[in-house]
Amino acid sequence: ELKVEQNPLFLSMQEGKNYTIYCNYSTTSDRLYWYRQDPGKSLESLFVLLSNGAVKQEGRLMASLDTKARLSTLHITAAVHDLSATYFCAVDPNYKLSFGAGTTVTVRA
Amino acid sequence: KAGVTQTPRYLIKTRGQQVTLSCSPISGHRSVSWYQQTPGQGLQFLFEYFSETQRNKGNFPGRFSGRQFSNSRSEMNVSTLELGDSALYLCASSLVSGLNSPLHFGNGTRLTVT
């Protein structure tokens, strides 16, 4: 059974500091996705990582994929309040997304 | 371009009843998938349809079913509702089945079973 593990599950960030969310998965997958969900809202796609070594950046967020280690990281640079949300990673070895439990991020002043 | 539209947004049903949820994908998208989101189990895959054919199914009982129409619109049905079926049901569409492009999610239908 495919397992997707995120850590930490809860992250309290201080504005201006850097943080990393980790996503480990248990089976081979060349595709990994990061999504953001605001409270009461739907999921918004952040990144699609399609190959080993892929790195994508958007604003203060940068995601990378190491398929050999079965690990993806979501790095947050200089956290700001707008980044408060729940972040999910997901993999799809069989064309059906399996999600991690999510990392709930709160940014405090 | 209109996004993924799910109706209704909220639904309250009683145990034992059945319910049908609707999803209209982004124009041109042929793959539609459904997910259940609960605080306890997180996001779980229900099924995926492509060109009116169910291509994948998650580990849910047979009470959960779905279909896709020729215009790519999709419905999911849950029969004999149980309290544990209370959840946010999310529909997502993509251009093709294969997921090299991300899924685009609708706002969901929040189902409450009493």
PDB file of C-alpha atoms in Angstrom:
ATOM      1  CA  GLU A   1       0.000   0.000   0.000  1.00  0.00           C
ATOM      2  CA  LEU A   2       1.347   3.392  -0.998  1.00  0.00           C
ATOM      3  CA  LYS A   3       2.128   5.671   1.914  1.00  0.00           C
ATOM      4  CA  VAL A   4       2.766   9.375   1.638  1.00  0.00           C
ATOM      5  CA  GLU A   5       4.110  10.958   4.774  1.00  0.00           C
ATOM      6  CA  GLN A   6       4.490  14.625   5.414  1.00  0.00           C
ATOM      7  CA  ASN A   7       6.290  16.259   8.252  1.00  0.00           C
ATOM      8  CA  PRO A   8       5.795  18.238  10.177  1.00  0.00           C
ATOM      9  CA  LEU A   9       2.009  18.066  10.320  1.00  0.00           C
ATOM     10  CA  PHE A  10       1.820  21.451  12.000  1.00  0.00           C
ATOM     11  CA  LEU A  11       4.256  24.278  11.487  1.00  0.00           C
ATOM     12  CA  SER A  12       4.196  27.591  13.287  1.00  0.00           C
ATOM     13  CA  MET A  13       6.376  29.983  11.352  1.00  0.00           C
ATOM     14  CA  GLN A  14       7.779  33.304  12.335  1.00  0.00           C
ATOM     15  CA  GLU A  15       7.561  35.984   9.705  1.00  0.00           C
ATOM     16  CA  GLY A  16      10.803  36.445   7.840  1.00  0.00           C
ATOM     17  CA  LYS A  17      12.297  33.045   8.660  1.00  0.00           C
ATOM     18  CA  ASN A  18      12.878  30.030   6.417  1.00  0.00           C
ATOM     19  CA  TYR A  19      11.252  26.621   6.796  1.00  0.00           C
ATOM     20  CA  THR A  20      11.022  23.264   5.010  1.00  0.00           C
ATOM     21  CA  ILE A  21       8.212  20.743   4.686  1.00  0.00           C
ATOM     22  CA  TYR A  22       9.175  17.166   3.856  1.00  0.00           C
ATOM     23  CA  CYS A  23       7.229  14.627   1.859  1.00  0.00           C
ATOM     24  CA  ASN A  24       8.287  10.972   1.793  1.00  0.00           C
ATOM     25  CA  TYR A  25       6.541   8.317  -0.254  1.00  0.00           C
ATOM     26  CA  SER A  26       6.838   4.568  -0.206  1.00  0.00           C
ATOM     27  CA  THR A  27       6.756   3.502  -3.845  1.00  0.00           C
ATOM     28  CA  THR A  28       8.355   4.539  -7.093  1.00  0.00           C
ATOM     29  CA  SER A  29       6.812   7.589  -8.665  1.00  0.00           C
ATOM     30  CA  ASP A  30       8.232  10.037 -11.155  1.00  0.00           C
ATOM     31  CA  ARG A  31       5.474  12.553 -10.525  1.00  0.00           C
ATOM     32  CA  LEU A  32       4.861  14.538  -7.406  1.00  0.00           C
ATOM     33  CA  TYR A  33       2.479  17.395  -6.821  1.00  0.00           C
ATOM     34  CA  TRP A  34       2.163  20.106  -4.225  1.00  0.00           C
ATOM     35  CA  TYR A  35      -1.177  21.692  -3.441  1.00  0.00           C
ATOM     36  CA  ARG A  36      -2.301  24.434  -1.131  1.00  0.00           C
ATOM     37  CA  GLN A  37      -5.643  24.553   0.656  1.00  0.00           C
ATOM     38  CA  ASP A  38      -6.983  27.591   2.502  1.00  0.00           C
ATOM     39  CA  PRO A  39      -9.589  26.979   5.220  1.00  0.00           C
ATOM     40  CA  GLY A  40     -12.968  26.193   3.712  1.00  0.00           C
ATOM     41  CA  LYS A  41     -11.578  26.354   0.212  1.00  0.00           C
ATOM     42  CA  SER A  42     -10.567  23.893  -2.458  1.00  0.00           C
ATOM     43  CA  LEU A  43      -7.096  22.760  -3.453  1.00  0.00           C
ATOM     44  CA  GLU A  44      -4.871  24.970  -5.542  1.00  0.00           C
ATOM     45  CA  SER A  45      -2.029  23.484  -7.534  1.00  0.00           C
ATOM     46  CA  LEU A  46       1.386  24.858  -6.609  1.00  0.00           C
ATOM     47  CA  PHE A  47       3.922  22.644  -8.348  1.00  0.00           C
ATOM     48  CA  VAL A  48       4.135  19.630 -10.601  1.00  0.00           C
ATOM     49  CA  LEU A  49       7.481  17.837 -10.352  1.00  0.00           C
ATOM     50  CA  LEU A  50       7.993  15.351 -13.158  1.00  0.00           C
ATOM     51  CA  SER A  51      11.505  14.003 -12.863  1.00  0.00           C
ATOM     52  CA  ASN A  52      14.352  13.274 -10.523  1.00  0.00           C
ATOM     53  CA  GLY A  53      16.142  16.451  -9.572  1.00  0.00           C
ATOM     54  CA  ALA A  54      13.265  18.685 -10.641  1.00  0.00           C
ATOM     55  CA  VAL A  55      13.204  22.025  -8.890  1.00  0.00           C
ATOM     56  CA  LYS A  56      10.481  24.613  -9.247  1.00  0.00           C
ATOM     57  CA  GLN A  57      10.109  28.001  -7.644  1.00  0.00           C
ATOM     58  CA  GLU A  58       7.252  30.424  -7.342  1.00  0.00           C
ATOM     59  CA  GLY A  59       7.658  33.460  -5.164  1.00  0.00           C
ATOM     60  CA  ARG A  60       8.726  32.401  -1.671  1.00  0.00           C
ATOM     61  CA  LEU A  61       8.088  28.717  -2.356  1.00  0.00           C
ATOM     62  CA  MET A  62      10.519  26.267  -3.880  1.00  0.00           C
ATOM     63  CA  ALA A  63       9.866  22.566  -4.375  1.00  0.00           C
ATOM     64  CA  SER A  64      12.299  19.817  -5.272  1.00  0.00           C
ATOM     65  CA  LEU A  65      12.094  16.103  -6.001  1.00  0.00           C
ATOM     66  CA  ASP A  66      14.541  13.279  -5.357  1.00  0.00           C
ATOM     67  CA  THR A  67      12.948  10.160  -6.803  1.00  0.00           C
ATOM     68  CA  LYS A  68      15.762   7.907  -5.653  1.00  0.00           C
ATOM     69  CA  ALA A  69      15.247   8.939  -2.042  1.00  0.00           C
ATOM     70  CA  ARG A  70      11.475   9.139  -2.618  1.00  0.00           C
ATOM     71  CA  LEU A  71      11.558  12.568  -1.060  1.00  0.00           C
ATOM     72  CA  SER A  72      10.237  15.973  -1.968  1.00  0.00           C
ATOM     73  CA  THR A  73      10.768  19.171  -0.073  1.00  0.00           C
ATOM     74  CA  LEU A  74       8.830  22.408  -0.050  1.00  0.00           C
ATOM     75  CA  HIS A  75      11.028  25.236   1.091  1.00  0.00           C
ATOM     76  CA  ILE A  76       9.556  28.492   2.317  1.00  0.00           C
ATOM     77  CA  THR A  77      11.756  31.557   2.255  1.00  0.00           C
ATOM     78  CA  ALA A  78      11.095  34.554   4.500  1.00  0.00           C
ATOM     79  CA  ALA A  79       7.635  33.480   5.579  1.00  0.00           C
ATOM     80  CA  VAL A  80       4.791  35.967   5.319  1.00  0.00           C
ATOM     81  CA  HIS A  81       1.250  35.823   6.692  1.00  0.00           C
ATOM     82  CA  ASP A  82      -0.255  35.085   3.258  1.00  0.00           C
ATOM     83  CA  LEU A  83       1.427  31.689   3.302  1.00  0.00           C
ATOM     84  CA  SER A  84      -0.767  30.465   6.162  1.00  0.00           C
ATOM     85  CA  ALA A  85      -2.605  27.431   4.727  1.00  0.00           C
ATOM     86  CA  THR A  86      -2.457  23.656   4.600  1.00  0.00           C
ATOM     87  CA  TYR A  87       0.029  22.211   2.125  1.00  0.00           C
ATOM     88  CA  PHE A  88      -0.388  18.762   0.631  1.00  0.00           C
ATOM     89  CA  CYS A  89       1.964  16.654  -1.399  1.00  0.00           C
ATOM     90  CA  ALA A  90       0.625  13.883  -3.607  1.00  0.00           C
ATOM     91  CA  VAL A  91       2.015  11.143  -5.820  1.00  0.00           C
ATOM     92  CA  ASP A  92       0.312   9.110  -8.545  1.00  0.00           C
ATOM     93  CA  PRO A  93       2.119   5.903  -9.478  1.00  0.00           C
ATOM     94  CA  ASN A  94      -1.114   4.446 -10.813  1.00  0.00           C
ATOM     95  CA  TYR A  95      -2.828   7.553 -12.158  1.00  0.00           C
ATOM     96  CA  LYS A  96      -4.724   8.111  -8.945  1.00  0.00           C
ATOM     97  CA  LEU A  97      -3.420  10.678  -6.548  1.00  0.00           C
ATOM     98  CA  SER A  98      -2.425   9.587  -3.069  1.00  0.00           C
ATOM     99  CA  PHE A  99      -2.136  12.549  -0.735  1.00  0.00           C
ATOM    100  CA  GLY A 100      -0.117  13.137   2.355  1.00  0.00           C
ATOM    101  CA  ALA A 101      -1.927  14.169   5.510  1.00  0.00           C
ATOM    102  CA  GLY A 102      -1.093  17.807   4.949  1.00  0.00           C
ATOM    103  CA  THR A 103       1.040  20.333   6.788  1.00  0.00           C
ATOM    104  CA  THR A 104      -0.921  23.123   8.439  1.00  0.00           C
ATOM    105  CA  VAL A 105       1.153  26.259   8.381  1.00  0.00           C
ATOM    106  CA  THR A 106       0.518  29.272  10.560  1.00  0.00           C
ATOM    107  CA  VAL A 107       2.663  32.353  10.145  1.00  0.00           C
ATOM    108  CA  ARG A 108       2.920  34.656  13.152  1.00  0.00           C
ATOM    109  CA  ALA A 109       4.376  38.110  13.341  1.00  0.00           C
TER     110      ALA A 109
ATOM    111  CA  LYS B   1     -12.241  30.155 -18.596  1.00  0.00           C
ATOM    112  CA  ALA B   2     -14.673  28.701 -16.099  1.00  0.00           C
ATOM    113  CA  GLY B   3     -13.227  26.407 -13.465  1.00  0.00           C
ATOM    114  CA  VAL B   4     -14.511  23.109 -12.182  1.00  0.00           C
ATOM    115  CA  THR B   5     -18.071  23.535 -10.966  1.00  0.00           C
ATOM    116  CA  GLN B   6     -19.595  21.325  -8.323  1.00  0.00           C
ATOM    117  CA  THR B   7     -23.211  21.327  -7.256  1.00  0.00           C
ATOM    118  CA  PRO B   8     -24.654  21.557  -4.746  1.00  0.00           C
ATOM    119  CA  ARG B   9     -22.185  23.261  -2.407  1.00  0.00           C
ATOM    120  CA  TYR B  10     -23.842  21.983   0.736  1.00  0.00           C
ATOM    121  CA  LEU B  11     -26.102  19.036   1.363  1.00  0.00           C
ATOM    122  CA  ILE B  12     -27.715  17.613   4.474  1.00  0.00           C
ATOM    123  CA  LYS B  13     -29.092  14.097   4.314  1.00  0.00           C
ATOM    124  CA  THR B  14     -30.359  11.480   6.728  1.00  0.00           C
ATOM    125  CA  ARG B  15     -28.853   8.055   7.272  1.00  0.00           C
ATOM    126  CA  GLY B  16     -30.155   5.550   4.769  1.00  0.00           C
ATOM    127  CA  GLN B  17     -30.903   8.108   2.073  1.00  0.00           C
ATOM    128  CA  GLN B  18     -29.002   8.415  -1.163  1.00  0.00           C
ATOM    129  CA  VAL B  19     -27.358  11.427  -2.715  1.00  0.00           C
ATOM    130  CA  THR B  20     -26.098  12.506  -6.133  1.00  0.00           C
ATOM    131  CA  LEU B  21     -23.347  15.055  -6.554  1.00  0.00           C
ATOM    132  CA  SER B  22     -22.556  16.774  -9.820  1.00  0.00           C
ATOM    133  CA  CYS B  23     -19.341  18.011 -11.371  1.00  0.00           C
ATOM    134  CA  SER B  24     -18.766  20.008 -14.538  1.00  0.00           C
ATOM    135  CA  PRO B  25     -15.096  19.967 -15.561  1.00  0.00           C
ATOM    136  CA  ILE B  26     -13.154  22.724 -17.214  1.00  0.00           C
ATOM    137  CA  SER B  27     -14.082  22.958 -20.870  1.00  0.00           C
ATOM    138  CA  GLY B  28     -11.957  20.562 -22.889  1.00  0.00           C
ATOM    139  CA  HIS B  29     -10.940  18.450 -19.908  1.00  0.00           C
ATOM    140  CA  ARG B  30     -11.794  14.807 -20.401  1.00  0.00           C
ATOM    141  CA  SER B  31     -10.588  13.298 -17.151  1.00  0.00           C
ATOM    142  CA  VAL B  32     -12.657  13.726 -14.010  1.00  0.00           C
ATOM    143  CA  SER B  33     -11.767  12.297 -10.640  1.00  0.00           C
ATOM    144  CA  TRP B  34     -13.436  12.383  -7.257  1.00  0.00           C
ATOM    145  CA  TYR B  35     -11.930  12.633  -3.793  1.00  0.00           C
ATOM    146  CA  GLN B  36     -13.326  12.453  -0.302  1.00  0.00           C
ATOM    147  CA  GLN B  37     -11.816  14.710   2.344  1.00  0.00           C
ATOM    148  CA  THR B  38     -12.405  14.126   6.043  1.00  0.00           C
ATOM    149  CA  PRO B  39     -10.508  15.315   9.112  1.00  0.00           C
ATOM    150  CA  GLY B  40      -9.723  11.745  10.104  1.00  0.00           C
ATOM    151  CA  GLN B  41      -8.796  10.115   6.810  1.00  0.00           C
ATOM    152  CA  GLY B  42      -7.611  13.130   4.856  1.00  0.00           C
ATOM    153  CA  LEU B  43      -7.936  13.151   1.089  1.00  0.00           C
ATOM    154  CA  GLN B  44      -8.839   9.803  -0.409  1.00  0.00           C
ATOM    155  CA  PHE B  45      -9.278   8.866  -4.044  1.00  0.00           C
ATOM    156  CA  LEU B  46     -12.724   7.615  -5.002  1.00  0.00           C
ATOM    157  CA  PHE B  47     -12.624   7.077  -8.763  1.00  0.00           C
ATOM    158  CA  GLU B  48     -11.521   8.530 -12.049  1.00  0.00           C
ATOM    159  CA  TYR B  49     -13.331   8.709 -15.365  1.00  0.00           C
ATOM    160  CA  PHE B  50     -11.975   9.346 -18.803  1.00  0.00           C
ATOM    161  CA  SER B  51     -14.138   9.426 -21.906  1.00  0.00           C
ATOM    162  CA  GLU B  52     -17.095   7.970 -20.014  1.00  0.00           C
ATOM    163  CA  THR B  53     -15.062   5.002 -18.741  1.00  0.00           C
ATOM    164  CA  GLN B  54     -14.064   4.392 -15.162  1.00  0.00           C
ATOM    165  CA  ARG B  55     -10.314   3.917 -15.301  1.00  0.00           C
ATOM    166  CA  ASN B  56      -9.481   3.711 -11.616  1.00  0.00           C
ATOM    167  CA  LYS B  57     -11.308   3.094  -8.407  1.00  0.00           C
ATOM    168  CA  GLY B  58     -10.262   3.665  -4.806  1.00  0.00           C
ATOM    169  CA  ASN B  59     -10.970   1.512  -1.786  1.00  0.00           C
ATOM    170  CA  PHE B  60     -14.528   2.510  -1.122  1.00  0.00           C
ATOM    171  CA  PRO B  61     -17.587   0.263  -0.760  1.00  0.00           C
ATOM    172  CA  GLY B  62     -19.954  -0.326  -3.626  1.00  0.00           C
ATOM    173  CA  ARG B  63     -22.353   2.241  -2.177  1.00  0.00           C
ATOM    174  CA  PHE B  64     -20.136   4.800  -3.870  1.00  0.00           C
ATOM    175  CA  SER B  65     -20.578   4.935  -7.611  1.00  0.00           C
ATOM    176  CA  GLY B  66     -20.134   7.382 -10.390  1.00  0.00           C
ATOM    177  CA  ARG B  67     -20.483   8.001 -14.052  1.00  0.00           C
ATOM    178  CA  GLN B  68     -19.345  10.353 -16.737  1.00  0.00           C
ATOM    179  CA  PHE B  69     -21.400  11.672 -19.584  1.00  0.00           C
ATOM    180  CA  SER B  70     -20.394  12.314 -23.170  1.00  0.00           C
ATOM    181  CA  ASN B  71     -19.879  16.022 -22.399  1.00  0.00           C
ATOM    182  CA  SER B  72     -17.397  14.991 -19.657  1.00  0.00           C
ATOM    183  CA  ARG B  73     -19.704  16.070 -16.865  1.00  0.00           C
ATOM    184  CA  SER B  74     -19.669  13.603 -14.014  1.00  0.00           C
ATOM    185  CA  GLU B  75     -21.908  12.533 -11.187  1.00  0.00           C
ATOM    186  CA  MET B  76     -21.217  10.500  -8.120  1.00  0.00           C
ATOM    187  CA  ASN B  77     -23.837   8.713  -6.129  1.00  0.00           C
ATOM    188  CA  VAL B  78     -23.760   7.456  -2.581  1.00  0.00           C
ATOM    189  CA  SER B  79     -26.522   5.097  -1.548  1.00  0.00           C
ATOM    190  CA  THR B  80     -27.620   4.059   1.937  1.00  0.00           C
ATOM    191  CA  LEU B  81     -25.812   6.945   3.553  1.00  0.00           C
ATOM    192  CA  GLU B  82     -23.934   6.411   6.786  1.00  0.00           C
ATOM    193  CA  LEU B  83     -22.815   8.990   9.330  1.00  0.00           C
ATOM    194  CA  GLY B  84     -19.226   8.337   8.282  1.00  0.00           C
ATOM    195  CA  ASP B  85     -19.983   9.550   4.774  1.00  0.00           C
ATOM    196  CA  SER B  86     -20.081  13.105   6.057  1.00  0.00           C
ATOM    197  CA  ALA B  87     -17.233  14.779   4.222  1.00  0.00           C
ATOM    198  CA  LEU B  88     -16.147  17.287   1.654  1.00  0.00           C
ATOM    199  CA  TYR B  89     -16.349  15.680  -1.772  1.00  0.00           C
ATOM    200  CA  LEU B  90     -13.995  17.188  -4.284  1.00  0.00           C
ATOM    201  CA  CYS B  91     -14.109  16.796  -8.007  1.00  0.00           C
ATOM    202  CA  ALA B  92     -11.064  17.470 -10.140  1.00  0.00           C
ATOM    203  CA  SER B  93     -10.495  17.592 -13.855  1.00  0.00           C
ATOM    204  CA  SER B  94      -7.485  17.416 -16.110  1.00  0.00           C
ATOM    205  CA  LEU B  95      -6.920  17.667 -19.828  1.00  0.00           C
ATOM    206  CA  VAL B  96      -5.973  14.043 -20.263  1.00  0.00           C
ATOM    207  CA  SER B  97      -5.647  11.082 -17.971  1.00  0.00           C
ATOM    208  CA  GLY B  98      -1.993  10.740 -17.133  1.00  0.00           C
ATOM    209  CA  LEU B  99      -1.507  13.557 -14.729  1.00  0.00           C
ATOM    210  CA  ASN B 100       1.564  15.229 -16.198  1.00  0.00           C
ATOM    211  CA  SER B 101      -0.534  18.306 -15.741  1.00  0.00           C
ATOM    212  CA  PRO B 102      -2.060  19.083 -12.375  1.00  0.00           C
ATOM    213  CA  LEU B 103      -5.606  18.386 -11.404  1.00  0.00           C
ATOM    214  CA  HIS B 104      -7.895  21.384 -11.177  1.00  0.00           C
ATOM    215  CA  PHE B 105     -10.195  21.055  -8.212  1.00  0.00           C
ATOM    216  CA  GLY B 106     -13.699  22.354  -7.743  1.00  0.00           C
ATOM    217  CA  ASN B 107     -14.884  23.997  -4.528  1.00  0.00           C
ATOM    218  CA  GLY B 108     -16.417  20.779  -3.353  1.00  0.00           C
ATOM    219  CA  THR B 109     -19.735  19.603  -1.995  1.00  0.00           C
ATOM    220  CA  ARG B 110     -19.948  19.422   1.761  1.00  0.00           C
ATOM    221  CA  LEU B 111     -22.185  16.520   2.694  1.00  0.00           C
ATOM    222  CA  THR B 112     -23.531  16.177   6.202  1.00  0.00           C
ATOM    223  CA  VAL B 113     -25.295  12.965   7.149  1.00  0.00           C
ATOM    224  CA  THR B 114     -27.461  13.082  10.273  1.00  0.00           C
TER     225      THR B 114
END
